[in-house]
Tab-separated table of C-alpha atoms and ligand atoms in Angstrom:
chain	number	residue	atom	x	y	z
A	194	UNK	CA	-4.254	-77.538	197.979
A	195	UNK	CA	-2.098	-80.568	196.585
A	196	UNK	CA	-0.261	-79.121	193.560
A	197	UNK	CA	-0.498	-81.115	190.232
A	198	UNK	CA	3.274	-79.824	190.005
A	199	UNK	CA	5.689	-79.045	193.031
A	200	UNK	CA	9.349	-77.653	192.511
A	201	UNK	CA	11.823	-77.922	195.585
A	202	UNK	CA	15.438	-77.370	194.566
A	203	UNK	CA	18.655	-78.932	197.057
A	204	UNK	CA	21.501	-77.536	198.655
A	205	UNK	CA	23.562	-78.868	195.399
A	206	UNK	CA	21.723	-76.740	193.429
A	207	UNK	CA	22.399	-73.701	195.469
A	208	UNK	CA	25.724	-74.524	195.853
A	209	UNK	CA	26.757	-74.936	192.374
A	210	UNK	CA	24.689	-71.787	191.370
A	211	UNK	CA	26.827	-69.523	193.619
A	212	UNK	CA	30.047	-71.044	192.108
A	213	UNK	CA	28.482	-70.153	188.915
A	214	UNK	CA	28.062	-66.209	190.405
A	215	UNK	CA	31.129	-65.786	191.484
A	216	UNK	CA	32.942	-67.578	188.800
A	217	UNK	CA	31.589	-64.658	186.896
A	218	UNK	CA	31.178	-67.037	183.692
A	219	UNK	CA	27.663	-66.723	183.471
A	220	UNK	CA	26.919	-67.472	179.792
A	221	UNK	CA	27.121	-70.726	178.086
A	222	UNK	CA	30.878	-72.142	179.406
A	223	UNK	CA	31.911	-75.569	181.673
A	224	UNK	CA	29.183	-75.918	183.583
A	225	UNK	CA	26.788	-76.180	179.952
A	226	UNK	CA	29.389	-78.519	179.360
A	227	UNK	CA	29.097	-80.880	182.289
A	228	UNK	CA	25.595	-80.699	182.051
A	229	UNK	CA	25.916	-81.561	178.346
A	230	UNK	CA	28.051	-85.175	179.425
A	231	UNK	CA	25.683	-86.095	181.472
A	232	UNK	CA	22.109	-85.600	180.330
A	233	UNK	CA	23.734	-87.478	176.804
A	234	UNK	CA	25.623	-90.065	179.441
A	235	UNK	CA	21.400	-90.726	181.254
A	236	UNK	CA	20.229	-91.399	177.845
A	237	UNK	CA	23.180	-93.400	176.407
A	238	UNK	CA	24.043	-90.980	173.255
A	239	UNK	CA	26.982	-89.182	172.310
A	240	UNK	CA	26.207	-86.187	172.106
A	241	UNK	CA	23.721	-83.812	173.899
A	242	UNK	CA	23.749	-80.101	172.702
A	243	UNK	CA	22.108	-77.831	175.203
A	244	UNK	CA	19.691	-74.661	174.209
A	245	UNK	CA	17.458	-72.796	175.681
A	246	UNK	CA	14.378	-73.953	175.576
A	247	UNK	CA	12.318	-77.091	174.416
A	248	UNK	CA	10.730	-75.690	171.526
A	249	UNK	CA	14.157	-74.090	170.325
A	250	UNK	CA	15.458	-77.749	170.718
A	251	UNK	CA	12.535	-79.206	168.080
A	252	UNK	CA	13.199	-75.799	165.887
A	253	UNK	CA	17.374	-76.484	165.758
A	254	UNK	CA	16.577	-80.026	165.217
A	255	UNK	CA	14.235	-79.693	162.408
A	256	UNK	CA	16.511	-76.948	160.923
A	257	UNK	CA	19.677	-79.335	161.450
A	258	UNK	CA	18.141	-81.674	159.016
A	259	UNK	CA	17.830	-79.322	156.203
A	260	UNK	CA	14.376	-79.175	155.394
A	261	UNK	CA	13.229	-77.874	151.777
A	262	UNK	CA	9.849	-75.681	151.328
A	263	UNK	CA	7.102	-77.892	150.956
A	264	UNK	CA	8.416	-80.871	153.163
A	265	UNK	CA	6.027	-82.483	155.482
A	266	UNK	CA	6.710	-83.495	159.002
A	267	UNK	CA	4.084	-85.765	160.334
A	268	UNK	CA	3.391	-85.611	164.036
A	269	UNK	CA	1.054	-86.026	167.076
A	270	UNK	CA	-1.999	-84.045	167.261
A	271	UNK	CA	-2.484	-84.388	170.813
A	272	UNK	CA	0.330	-82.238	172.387
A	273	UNK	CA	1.805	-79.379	173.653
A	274	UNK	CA	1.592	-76.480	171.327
A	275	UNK	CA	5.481	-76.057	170.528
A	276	UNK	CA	5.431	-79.111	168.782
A	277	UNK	CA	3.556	-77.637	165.857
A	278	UNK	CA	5.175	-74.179	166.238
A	279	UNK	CA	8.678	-75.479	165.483
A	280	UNK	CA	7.302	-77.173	162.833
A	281	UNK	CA	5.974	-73.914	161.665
A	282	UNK	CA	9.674	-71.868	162.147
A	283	UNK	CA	11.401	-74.476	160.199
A	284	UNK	CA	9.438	-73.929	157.269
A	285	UNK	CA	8.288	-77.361	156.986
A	286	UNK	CA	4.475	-78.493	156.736
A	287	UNK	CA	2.700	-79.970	159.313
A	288	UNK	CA	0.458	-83.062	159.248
A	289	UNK	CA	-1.249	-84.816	161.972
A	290	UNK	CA	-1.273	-88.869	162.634
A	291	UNK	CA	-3.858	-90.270	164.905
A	292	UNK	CA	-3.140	-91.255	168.563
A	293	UNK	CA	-3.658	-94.879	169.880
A	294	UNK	CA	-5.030	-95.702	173.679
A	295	UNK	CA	-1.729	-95.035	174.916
A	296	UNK	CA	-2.206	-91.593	173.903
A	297	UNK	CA	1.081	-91.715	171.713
A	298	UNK	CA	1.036	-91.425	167.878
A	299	UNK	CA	-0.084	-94.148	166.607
A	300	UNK	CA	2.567	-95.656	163.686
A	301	UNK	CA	-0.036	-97.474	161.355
A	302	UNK	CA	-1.941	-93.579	161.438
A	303	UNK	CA	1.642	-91.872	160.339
A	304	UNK	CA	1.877	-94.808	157.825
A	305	UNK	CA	-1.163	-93.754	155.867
A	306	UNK	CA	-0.163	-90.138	155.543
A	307	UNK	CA	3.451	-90.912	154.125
A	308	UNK	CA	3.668	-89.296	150.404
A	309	UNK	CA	6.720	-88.255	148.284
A	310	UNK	CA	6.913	-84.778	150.779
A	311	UNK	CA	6.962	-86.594	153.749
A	312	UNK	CA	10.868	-85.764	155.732
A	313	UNK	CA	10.362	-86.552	158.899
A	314	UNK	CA	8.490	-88.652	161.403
A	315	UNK	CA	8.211	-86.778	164.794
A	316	UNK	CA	6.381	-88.514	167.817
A	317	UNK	CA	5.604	-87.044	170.829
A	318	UNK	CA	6.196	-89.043	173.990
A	319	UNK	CA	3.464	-88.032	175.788
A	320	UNK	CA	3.181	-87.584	179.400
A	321	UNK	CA	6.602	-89.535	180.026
A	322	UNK	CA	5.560	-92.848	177.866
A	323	UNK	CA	7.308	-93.486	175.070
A	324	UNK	CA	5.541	-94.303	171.462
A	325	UNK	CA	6.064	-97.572	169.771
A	326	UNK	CA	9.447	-96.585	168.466
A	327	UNK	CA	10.412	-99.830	167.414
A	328	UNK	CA	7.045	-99.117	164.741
A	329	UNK	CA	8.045	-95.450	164.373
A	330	UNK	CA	12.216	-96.672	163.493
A	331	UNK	CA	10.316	-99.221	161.076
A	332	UNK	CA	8.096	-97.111	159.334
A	333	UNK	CA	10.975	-94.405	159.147
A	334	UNK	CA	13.697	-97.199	157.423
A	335	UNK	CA	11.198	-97.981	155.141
A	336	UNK	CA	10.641	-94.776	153.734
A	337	UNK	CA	14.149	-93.341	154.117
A	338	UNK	CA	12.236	-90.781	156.398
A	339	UNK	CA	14.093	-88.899	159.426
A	340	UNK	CA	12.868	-89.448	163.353
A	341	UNK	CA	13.039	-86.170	165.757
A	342	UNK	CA	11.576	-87.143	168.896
A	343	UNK	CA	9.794	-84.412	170.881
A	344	UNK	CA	10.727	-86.040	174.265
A	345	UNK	CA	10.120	-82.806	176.217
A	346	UNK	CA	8.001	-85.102	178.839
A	347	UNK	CA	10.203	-88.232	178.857
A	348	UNK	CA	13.495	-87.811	180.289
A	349	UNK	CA	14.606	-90.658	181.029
A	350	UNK	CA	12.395	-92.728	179.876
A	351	UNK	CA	12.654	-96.243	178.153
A	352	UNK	CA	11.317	-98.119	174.890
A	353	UNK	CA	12.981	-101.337	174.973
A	354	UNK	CA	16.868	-101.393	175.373
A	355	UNK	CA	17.410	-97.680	174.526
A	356	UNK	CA	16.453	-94.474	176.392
A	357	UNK	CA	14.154	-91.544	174.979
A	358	UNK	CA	16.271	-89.229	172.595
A	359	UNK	CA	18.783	-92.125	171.190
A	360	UNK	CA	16.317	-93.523	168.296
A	361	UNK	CA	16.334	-90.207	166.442
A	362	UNK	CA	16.674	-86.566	167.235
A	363	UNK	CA	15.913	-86.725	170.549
A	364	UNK	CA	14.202	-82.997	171.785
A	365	UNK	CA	13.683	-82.490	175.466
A	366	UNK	CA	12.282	-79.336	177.433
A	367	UNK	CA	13.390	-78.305	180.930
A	368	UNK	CA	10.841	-75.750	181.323
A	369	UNK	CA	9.595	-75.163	185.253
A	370	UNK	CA	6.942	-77.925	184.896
A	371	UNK	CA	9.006	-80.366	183.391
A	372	UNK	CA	10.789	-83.793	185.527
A	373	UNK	CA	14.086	-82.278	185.424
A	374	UNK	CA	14.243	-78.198	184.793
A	375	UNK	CA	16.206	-75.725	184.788
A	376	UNK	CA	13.491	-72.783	184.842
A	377	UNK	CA	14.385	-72.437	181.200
A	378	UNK	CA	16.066	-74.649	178.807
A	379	UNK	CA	16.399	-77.560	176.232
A	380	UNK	CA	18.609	-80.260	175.135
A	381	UNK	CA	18.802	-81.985	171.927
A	382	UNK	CA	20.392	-85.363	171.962
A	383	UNK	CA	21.882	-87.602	169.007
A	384	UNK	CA	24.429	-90.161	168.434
A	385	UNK	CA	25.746	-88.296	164.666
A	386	UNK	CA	29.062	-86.384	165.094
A	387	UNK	CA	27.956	-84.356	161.834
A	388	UNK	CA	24.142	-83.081	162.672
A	389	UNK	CA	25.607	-82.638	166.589
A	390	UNK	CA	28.079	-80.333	164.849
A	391	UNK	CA	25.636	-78.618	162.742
A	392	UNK	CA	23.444	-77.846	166.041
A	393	UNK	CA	26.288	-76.509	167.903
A	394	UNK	CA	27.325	-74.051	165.258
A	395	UNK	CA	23.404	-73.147	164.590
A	396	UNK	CA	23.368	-72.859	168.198
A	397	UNK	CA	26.224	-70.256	168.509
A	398	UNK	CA	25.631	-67.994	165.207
A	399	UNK	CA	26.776	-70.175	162.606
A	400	UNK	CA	30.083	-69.848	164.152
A	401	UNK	CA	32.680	-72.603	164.164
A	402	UNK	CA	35.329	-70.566	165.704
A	403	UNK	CA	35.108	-67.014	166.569
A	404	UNK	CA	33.723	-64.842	163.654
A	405	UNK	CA	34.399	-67.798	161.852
A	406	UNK	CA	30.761	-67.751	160.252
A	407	UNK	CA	30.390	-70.955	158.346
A	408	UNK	CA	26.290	-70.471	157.970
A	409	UNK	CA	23.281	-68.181	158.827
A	410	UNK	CA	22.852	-69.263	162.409
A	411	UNK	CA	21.200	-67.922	165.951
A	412	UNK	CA	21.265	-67.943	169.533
A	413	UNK	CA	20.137	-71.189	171.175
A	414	UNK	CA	22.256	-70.822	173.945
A	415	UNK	CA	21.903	-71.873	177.930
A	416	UNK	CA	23.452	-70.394	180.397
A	417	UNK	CA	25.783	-71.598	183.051
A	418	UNK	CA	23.654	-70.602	186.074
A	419	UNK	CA	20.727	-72.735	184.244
A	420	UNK	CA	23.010	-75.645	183.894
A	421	UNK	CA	24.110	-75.647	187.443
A	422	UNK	CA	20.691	-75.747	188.618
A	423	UNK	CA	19.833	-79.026	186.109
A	424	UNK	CA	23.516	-80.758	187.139
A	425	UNK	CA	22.568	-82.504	190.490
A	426	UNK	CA	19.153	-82.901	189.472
A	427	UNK	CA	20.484	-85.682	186.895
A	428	UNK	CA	22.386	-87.138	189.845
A	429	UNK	CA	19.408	-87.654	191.347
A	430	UNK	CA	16.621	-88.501	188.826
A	431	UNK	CA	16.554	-92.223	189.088
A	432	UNK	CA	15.083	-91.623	192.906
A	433	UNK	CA	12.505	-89.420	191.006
A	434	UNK	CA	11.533	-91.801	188.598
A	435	UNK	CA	11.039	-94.059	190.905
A	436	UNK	CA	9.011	-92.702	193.092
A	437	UNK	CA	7.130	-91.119	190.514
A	438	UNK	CA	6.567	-94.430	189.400
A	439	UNK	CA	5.565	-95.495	193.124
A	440	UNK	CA	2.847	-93.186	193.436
A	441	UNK	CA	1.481	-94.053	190.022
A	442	UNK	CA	1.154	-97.684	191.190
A	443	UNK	CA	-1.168	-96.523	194.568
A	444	UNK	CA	-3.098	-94.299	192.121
A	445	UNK	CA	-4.078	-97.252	190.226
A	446	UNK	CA	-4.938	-99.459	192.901
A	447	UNK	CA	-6.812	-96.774	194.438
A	448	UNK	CA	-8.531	-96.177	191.190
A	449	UNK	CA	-9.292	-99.297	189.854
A	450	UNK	CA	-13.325	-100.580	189.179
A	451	UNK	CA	-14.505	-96.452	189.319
A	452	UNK	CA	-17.221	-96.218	186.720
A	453	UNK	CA	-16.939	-93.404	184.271
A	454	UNK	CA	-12.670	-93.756	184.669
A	455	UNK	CA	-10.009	-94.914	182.219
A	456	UNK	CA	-7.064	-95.400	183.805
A	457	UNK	CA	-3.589	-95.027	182.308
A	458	UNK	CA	-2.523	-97.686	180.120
A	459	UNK	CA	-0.176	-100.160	181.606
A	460	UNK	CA	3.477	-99.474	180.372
A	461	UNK	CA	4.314	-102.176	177.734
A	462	UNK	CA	7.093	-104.585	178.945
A	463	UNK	CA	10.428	-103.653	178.562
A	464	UNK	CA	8.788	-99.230	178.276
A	465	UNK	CA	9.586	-97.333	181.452
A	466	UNK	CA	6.657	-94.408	182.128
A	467	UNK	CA	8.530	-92.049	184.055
A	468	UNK	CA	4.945	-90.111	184.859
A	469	UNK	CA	5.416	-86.849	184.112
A	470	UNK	CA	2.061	-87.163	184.347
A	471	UNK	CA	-0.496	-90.079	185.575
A	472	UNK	CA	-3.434	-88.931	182.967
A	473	UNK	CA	-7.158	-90.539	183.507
A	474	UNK	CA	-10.125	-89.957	181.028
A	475	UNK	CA	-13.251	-89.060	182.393
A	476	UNK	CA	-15.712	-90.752	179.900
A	477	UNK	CA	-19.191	-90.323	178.697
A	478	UNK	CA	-20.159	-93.014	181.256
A	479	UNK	CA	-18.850	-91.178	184.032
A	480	UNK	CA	-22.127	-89.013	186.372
A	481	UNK	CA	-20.302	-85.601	185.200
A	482	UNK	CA	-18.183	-84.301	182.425
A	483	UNK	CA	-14.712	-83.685	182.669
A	484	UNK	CA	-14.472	-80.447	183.008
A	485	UNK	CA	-16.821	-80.492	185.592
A	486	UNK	CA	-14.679	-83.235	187.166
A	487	UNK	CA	-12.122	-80.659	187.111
A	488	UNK	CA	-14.134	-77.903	188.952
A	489	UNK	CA	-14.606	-80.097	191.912
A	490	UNK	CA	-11.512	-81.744	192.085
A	491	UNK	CA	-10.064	-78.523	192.705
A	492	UNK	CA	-12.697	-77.589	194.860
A	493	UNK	CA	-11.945	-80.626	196.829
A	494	UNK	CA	-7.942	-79.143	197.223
A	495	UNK	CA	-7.000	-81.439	194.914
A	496	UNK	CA	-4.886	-79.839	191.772
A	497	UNK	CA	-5.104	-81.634	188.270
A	498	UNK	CA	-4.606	-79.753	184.538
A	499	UNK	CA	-6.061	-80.570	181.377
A	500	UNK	CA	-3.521	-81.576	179.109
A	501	UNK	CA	-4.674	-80.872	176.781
A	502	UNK	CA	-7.946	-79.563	175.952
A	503	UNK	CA	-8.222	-79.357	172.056
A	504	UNK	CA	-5.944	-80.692	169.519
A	505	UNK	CA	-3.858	-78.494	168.299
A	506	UNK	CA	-4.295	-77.597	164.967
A	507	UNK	CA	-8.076	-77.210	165.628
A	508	UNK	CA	-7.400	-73.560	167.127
A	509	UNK	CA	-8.740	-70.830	164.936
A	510	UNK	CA	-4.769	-68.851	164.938
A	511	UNK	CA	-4.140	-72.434	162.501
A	512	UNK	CA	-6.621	-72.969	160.490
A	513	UNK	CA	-6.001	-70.778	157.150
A	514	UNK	CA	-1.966	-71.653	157.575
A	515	UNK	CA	-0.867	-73.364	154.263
A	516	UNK	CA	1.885	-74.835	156.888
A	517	UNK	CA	-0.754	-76.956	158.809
A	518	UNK	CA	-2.921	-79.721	156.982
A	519	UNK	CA	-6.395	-80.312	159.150
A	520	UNK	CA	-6.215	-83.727	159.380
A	521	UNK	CA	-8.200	-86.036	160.885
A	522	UNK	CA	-7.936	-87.286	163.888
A	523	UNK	CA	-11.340	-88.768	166.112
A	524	UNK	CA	-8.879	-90.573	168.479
A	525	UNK	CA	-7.132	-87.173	169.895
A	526	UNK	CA	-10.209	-84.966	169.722
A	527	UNK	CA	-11.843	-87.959	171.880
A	528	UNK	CA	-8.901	-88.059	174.099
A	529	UNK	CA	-8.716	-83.979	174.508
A	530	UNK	CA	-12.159	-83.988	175.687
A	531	UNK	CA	-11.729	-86.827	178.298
A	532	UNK	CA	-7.996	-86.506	179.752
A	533	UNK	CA	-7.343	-84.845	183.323
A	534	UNK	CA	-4.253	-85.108	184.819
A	535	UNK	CA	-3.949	-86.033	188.885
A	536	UNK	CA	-0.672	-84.849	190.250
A	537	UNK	CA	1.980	-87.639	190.899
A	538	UNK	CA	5.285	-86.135	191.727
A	539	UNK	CA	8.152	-87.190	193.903
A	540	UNK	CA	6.495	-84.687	196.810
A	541	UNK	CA	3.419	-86.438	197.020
A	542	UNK	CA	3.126	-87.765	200.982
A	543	UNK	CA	1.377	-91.035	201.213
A	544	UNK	CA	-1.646	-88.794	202.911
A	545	UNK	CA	-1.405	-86.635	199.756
A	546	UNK	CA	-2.303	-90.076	197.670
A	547	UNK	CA	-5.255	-90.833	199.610
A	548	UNK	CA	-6.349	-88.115	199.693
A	549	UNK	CA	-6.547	-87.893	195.730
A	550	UNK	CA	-7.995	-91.216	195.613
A	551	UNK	CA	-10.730	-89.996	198.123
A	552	UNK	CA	-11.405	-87.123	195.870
A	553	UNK	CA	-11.631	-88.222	192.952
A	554	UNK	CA	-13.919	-91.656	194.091
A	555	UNK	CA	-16.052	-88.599	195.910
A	556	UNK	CA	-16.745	-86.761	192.280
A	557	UNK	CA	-17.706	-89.732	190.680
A	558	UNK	CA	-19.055	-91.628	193.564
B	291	PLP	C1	7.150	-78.405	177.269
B	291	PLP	C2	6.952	-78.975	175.910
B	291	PLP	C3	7.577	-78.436	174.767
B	291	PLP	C4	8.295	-77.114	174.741
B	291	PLP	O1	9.232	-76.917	175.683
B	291	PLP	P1	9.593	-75.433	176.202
B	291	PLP	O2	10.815	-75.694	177.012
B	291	PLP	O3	8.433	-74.965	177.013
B	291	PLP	O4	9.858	-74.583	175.031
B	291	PLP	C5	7.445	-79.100	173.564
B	291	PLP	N1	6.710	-80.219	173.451
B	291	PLP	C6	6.054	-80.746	174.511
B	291	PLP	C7	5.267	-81.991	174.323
B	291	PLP	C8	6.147	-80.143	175.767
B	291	PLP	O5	5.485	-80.668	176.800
């Protein structure tokens, strides 16, 4: 079986995880720290505030900003279930923008929902591609509207001259699956000394100093052993990246002119994909549907996930929620029944890639 996600971790990480053992400082201490420095340092902020998970990141974030009952955050449909979920915790309401080909929020969509509730602007870069943020930044000046970026897929990534993370509130996850992980964890990134404040005391129970309690906070904390695992990973991601990006380019070729299959877009000039995933659709003019694609791709050996297969506020748990407005949005349920995700990462063997191109020319042959 070729797995749609492989995790191998070095000697580095081993190494610095023992330190972190017998160091006995296992909670949230230097190593946090470090790890801090240089995920903020990869995606040219000042300040990156680590937590403990992806979702915590968006909730911390959204809370950071001071949202009111009855505030609207307007985000992406077509994404990971957290997104929506943090919404929900921070007491905000959701609404839902169409997506565009690139499968990113589409900034003319969020435009037309904008009212007198509307906080916050939160895209989702989806699958390691960055939206428009240059629209989203626009849109959000405009309207004197915040930007939190759910960047849980895109570390790393690029829109132009800046990285994901430095346009707004920049959320990332570094969950198991995820390009850089830590098992567990989050980051939140942002060049404001006062909100990175605000997160780090929300982060540690409101606490400024020691039972100095300066506002109702939590625990968002990492660990040390999680940081040490992430640390040399950073050192390393630009090799990732790249040959993330590598493989994504035989996939293409290997792909191109097959009836019945969309390709990824092609990054915009000057917008790194850093492929957390390489996503196809399977369309009505292809000789199955996708989910049967799916059934004998895997069949075949070859792994691939479905991410992801309804939009989200469509699920039953949502729908009488006066937190979650059913917009909609034809683009995203379109895409959710056509996407299928072929594995690309950095372990992929050159006979892994033809292999997945045999496959997949084989289902739809
Ligand atoms: C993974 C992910 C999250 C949540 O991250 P966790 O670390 O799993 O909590 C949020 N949004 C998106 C788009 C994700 O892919």
């Amino acid at each position: 079986m070729i797995p749609v996600t492989t995790v191998r971790l070095g000697e580095e990480e081993e190494r610095l995880v023992l330190e972190v053992l017998r160091s006995g400082q296992l909670a949230q201490g230097a190593y946090v720290e470090q790890f801090e420095t240089d995920f903020a340092r990869l995606h040219g902020v000042r300040h990156g505030i680590a937590v403990n998970n992806g979702t915590t990141a968006l909730v911390a974030a959204l809370q950071a900003l001071r949202l009111q009952p009855g505030d609207e955050v307007i985000t992406s449909p077509f994404t990971f279930v957290a997104t929506l979920n943090a919404i929900l915790e921070a007491g905000a309401i959701a609404r839902f923008a169409d997506i565009g080909p690139d499968f990113n929020v589409d900034s003319d969509s969020m435009a037309a929902l904008v009212n007198e509730r509307t906080k916050v602007l939160l895209p989702v870069h989806l699958y390691g591609y960055m939206a428009d943020m240059d629209a989203v930044m626009a849109l959000a000046a405009n309207h004197g509207l915040h930007v939190v970026e759910d960047a849980a897929q895109a570390v790393g990534a690029r829109c132009g001259d800046q990285a994901a993370g430095s346009f707004g509130l920049g959320c990332f996850s570094l969950y198991a699956t995820k390009n850089v992980t830590t098992g567990e964890g989050g980051m939140i990134t942002t060049d404001d000394d006062v909100i990175a404040d605000r997160l780090r005391v929300l982060r540690n129970q409101g606490m400024r100093r020691r039972y100095e309690y300066v506002t109702a906070g939590h625990n968002y904390r990492m660990t040390n052993i999680q940081a040490a695992i992430g640390i040399p990973q950073l050192a390393r991601y630009q090799a990732v990246i790249v040959a993330r990006q590598g493989n994504a380019a035989v996939l293409r070729e290997g792909l191109a002119d097959v009836p019945g299959l969309e390709l990824p877009q092609v990054p915009a000039a000057g917008r790194t994909h850093v492929y957390h995933q390489f996503t196809i659709r399977i369309t009505p003019k292809a000789p199955v549907s996708r989910d049967q694609f799916v059934e004998e791709l895997t069949r075949l050996g070859i792994g691939c996930g479905v991410y992801y297969p309804a939009v989200v506020h469509s699920y039953d748990c949502y729908r009488d929620l006066s937190g979650v407005v059913p917009d909609v949005v034809p683009n995203a349920v379109a895409a959710a029944a056509e996407a299928v995700s072929l594995p690309v990462h950095q372990y992929l063997s050159e006979a892994d890639l033809l292999e997945i191109i045999a496959g997949v020319r084989e289902v739809l042959g």
